[in-house]
PDB file of C-alpha atoms in Angstrom:
ATOM      1  CA  UNK A   1     -16.720  -4.796  34.698  1.00 50.00           C
ATOM      2  CA  UNK A   2     -13.027  -5.700  34.578  1.00 52.00           C
ATOM      3  CA  UNK A   3     -10.592  -3.398  32.869  1.00 56.00           C
ATOM      4  CA  UNK A   4      -8.231  -5.003  30.356  1.00 54.00           C
ATOM      5  CA  UNK A   5      -4.572  -4.563  31.165  1.00 59.00           C
ATOM      6  CA  UNK A   6      -1.375  -5.642  29.477  1.00 66.00           C
ATOM      7  CA  UNK A   7      -3.214  -6.556  26.298  1.00 60.00           C
ATOM      8  CA  UNK A   8      -0.808  -7.511  23.527  1.00 61.00           C
ATOM      9  CA  UNK A   9      -1.517  -6.054  20.116  1.00 50.00           C
ATOM     10  CA  UNK A  10      -0.459  -8.310  17.235  1.00 53.00           C
ATOM     11  CA  UNK A  11       2.373  -6.869  15.121  1.00 51.00           C
ATOM     12  CA  UNK A  12       0.129  -6.867  12.037  1.00 50.00           C
ATOM     13  CA  UNK A  13      -2.298  -4.490  13.716  1.00 46.00           C
ATOM     14  CA  UNK A  14       0.539  -2.217  14.767  1.00 48.00           C
ATOM     15  CA  UNK A  15       1.766  -1.984  11.165  1.00 46.00           C
ATOM     16  CA  UNK A  16      -1.645  -0.800   9.981  1.00 53.00           C
ATOM     17  CA  UNK A  17      -1.360   2.253  12.177  1.00 58.00           C
ATOM     18  CA  UNK A  18       1.901   3.311  10.522  1.00 64.00           C
ATOM     19  CA  UNK A  19       1.391   6.061   7.996  1.00 86.00           C
ATOM     20  CA  UNK A  20       3.236   6.014   4.710  1.00 94.00           C
ATOM     21  CA  UNK A  21       5.113   9.176   3.683  1.00 96.00           C
ATOM     22  CA  UNK A  22       7.428  10.379   0.935  1.00 98.00           C
ATOM     23  CA  UNK A  23      10.683   8.476   1.360  1.00 97.00           C
ATOM     24  CA  UNK A  24       9.074   5.425   2.956  1.00 96.00           C
ATOM     25  CA  UNK A  25      10.254   2.053   1.690  1.00 96.00           C
ATOM     26  CA  UNK A  26       7.409  -0.342   0.931  1.00 98.00           C
ATOM     27  CA  UNK A  27       6.952  -3.538  -1.074  1.00 98.00           C
ATOM     28  CA  UNK A  28       5.430  -3.510  -4.563  1.00 98.00           C
ATOM     29  CA  UNK A  29       3.916  -6.535  -6.338  1.00 98.00           C
ATOM     30  CA  UNK A  30       4.955  -6.712 -10.004  1.00 96.00           C
ATOM     31  CA  UNK A  31       1.864  -6.989 -12.253  1.00 95.00           C
ATOM     32  CA  UNK A  32       3.543  -8.305 -15.402  1.00 92.00           C
ATOM     33  CA  UNK A  33       6.791  -9.305 -17.080  1.00 88.00           C
ATOM     34  CA  UNK A  34       9.072 -12.232 -16.304  1.00 90.00           C
ATOM     35  CA  UNK A  35       8.674 -11.752 -12.576  1.00 94.00           C
ATOM     36  CA  UNK A  36       4.911 -11.251 -12.443  1.00 95.00           C
ATOM     37  CA  UNK A  37       3.654 -11.563  -8.863  1.00 96.00           C
ATOM     38  CA  UNK A  38       7.118 -11.129  -7.352  1.00 96.00           C
ATOM     39  CA  UNK A  39       7.697  -8.522  -4.659  1.00 97.00           C
ATOM     40  CA  UNK A  40      10.209  -5.701  -5.116  1.00 96.00           C
ATOM     41  CA  UNK A  41      11.190  -2.860  -2.758  1.00 96.00           C
ATOM     42  CA  UNK A  42       9.952   0.591  -3.700  1.00 97.00           C
ATOM     43  CA  UNK A  43      10.374   4.142  -2.455  1.00 98.00           C
ATOM     44  CA  UNK A  44       7.344   6.402  -2.083  1.00 98.00           C
ATOM     45  CA  UNK A  45       7.967   9.496  -4.225  1.00 98.00           C
ATOM     46  CA  UNK A  46       4.496  11.052  -3.887  1.00 98.00           C
ATOM     47  CA  UNK A  47       1.654  10.437  -1.478  1.00 98.00           C
ATOM     48  CA  UNK A  48      -1.886  10.968  -2.748  1.00 97.00           C
ATOM     49  CA  UNK A  49      -3.521   9.483   0.367  1.00 96.00           C
ATOM     50  CA  UNK A  50      -2.753   6.951   3.098  1.00 94.00           C
ATOM     51  CA  UNK A  51      -3.526   4.174   0.601  1.00 95.00           C
ATOM     52  CA  UNK A  52      -2.507   5.611  -2.786  1.00 97.00           C
ATOM     53  CA  UNK A  53       1.067   6.577  -3.735  1.00 98.00           C
ATOM     54  CA  UNK A  54       3.517   6.975  -6.602  1.00 98.00           C
ATOM     55  CA  UNK A  55       6.508   4.633  -6.400  1.00 98.00           C
ATOM     56  CA  UNK A  56      10.043   4.302  -7.715  1.00 97.00           C
ATOM     57  CA  UNK A  57      10.463   0.520  -7.800  1.00 96.00           C
ATOM     58  CA  UNK A  58      13.852  -1.174  -7.397  1.00 94.00           C
ATOM     59  CA  UNK A  59      13.790  -3.942  -9.983  1.00 94.00           C
ATOM     60  CA  UNK A  60      16.119  -6.871 -10.532  1.00 92.00           C
ATOM     61  CA  UNK A  61      17.316  -5.229 -13.759  1.00 88.00           C
ATOM     62  CA  UNK A  62      16.962  -7.282 -16.940  1.00 87.00           C
ATOM     63  CA  UNK A  63      15.700 -10.231 -14.915  1.00 90.00           C
ATOM     64  CA  UNK A  64      12.385  -8.448 -14.360  1.00 91.00           C
ATOM     65  CA  UNK A  65      11.997  -6.527 -17.614  1.00 87.00           C
ATOM     66  CA  UNK A  66      14.454  -7.508 -20.391  1.00 83.00           C
ATOM     67  CA  UNK A  67      15.741  -4.610 -22.470  1.00 80.00           C
ATOM     68  CA  UNK A  68      14.819  -1.998 -19.865  1.00 82.00           C
ATOM     69  CA  UNK A  69      17.248   0.087 -17.817  1.00 83.00           C
ATOM     70  CA  UNK A  70      15.921  -1.031 -14.426  1.00 81.00           C
ATOM     71  CA  UNK A  71      13.955   2.159 -13.806  1.00 84.00           C
ATOM     72  CA  UNK A  72      10.333   1.468 -12.938  1.00 92.00           C
ATOM     73  CA  UNK A  73       8.073   4.327 -11.928  1.00 95.00           C
ATOM     74  CA  UNK A  74       4.487   3.452 -10.994  1.00 96.00           C
ATOM     75  CA  UNK A  75       1.709   5.963 -10.401  1.00 97.00           C
ATOM     76  CA  UNK A  76      -1.409   5.823  -8.243  1.00 98.00           C
ATOM     77  CA  UNK A  77      -0.541   2.470  -6.696  1.00 98.00           C
ATOM     78  CA  UNK A  78      -3.034   1.382  -4.048  1.00 97.00           C
ATOM     79  CA  UNK A  79      -2.427  -0.453  -0.788  1.00 97.00           C
ATOM     80  CA  UNK A  80      -3.449  -4.114  -0.427  1.00 96.00           C
ATOM     81  CA  UNK A  81      -2.964  -6.427   2.537  1.00 93.00           C
ATOM     82  CA  UNK A  82      -3.593  -9.300   0.103  1.00 95.00           C
ATOM     83  CA  UNK A  83      -0.476  -8.448  -1.930  1.00 95.00           C
ATOM     84  CA  UNK A  84      -2.296  -8.309  -5.259  1.00 97.00           C
ATOM     85  CA  UNK A  85      -0.458  -7.356  -8.487  1.00 97.00           C
ATOM     86  CA  UNK A  86       0.060  -3.576  -8.962  1.00 97.00           C
ATOM     87  CA  UNK A  87      -0.363  -2.880  -5.235  1.00 98.00           C
ATOM     88  CA  UNK A  88       1.941  -1.970  -2.375  1.00 98.00           C
ATOM     89  CA  UNK A  89       2.144  -3.216   1.201  1.00 97.00           C
ATOM     90  CA  UNK A  90       4.320  -2.620   4.224  1.00 95.00           C
ATOM     91  CA  UNK A  91       7.473  -4.693   4.589  1.00 86.00           C
ATOM     92  CA  UNK A  92       7.225  -7.466   7.171  1.00 81.00           C
ATOM     93  CA  UNK A  93       9.969  -9.868   8.209  1.00 77.00           C
ATOM     94  CA  UNK A  94       9.559 -13.326   6.747  1.00 70.00           C
TER      95      UNK A  94
END
């Protein structure tokens, strides 16, 4: 049996092995408001598990939620590779 050597691992698979921690910057998918479905950067402020975190989301101010001060704190947000609303995912270059 031949032994595999120099096997390239796709970047997507490498990202899945990265663990999220307090202070990590991730992407959050807005679930509602003017910018529903849009992606915003967020900082992990509490880690419940490798797939569930609390986030401080960096919004686009009044453009996302009119009349609000731009502070958006979301609790128990789960990870999704599919980038569904109210989920987070790792940042990847476009």
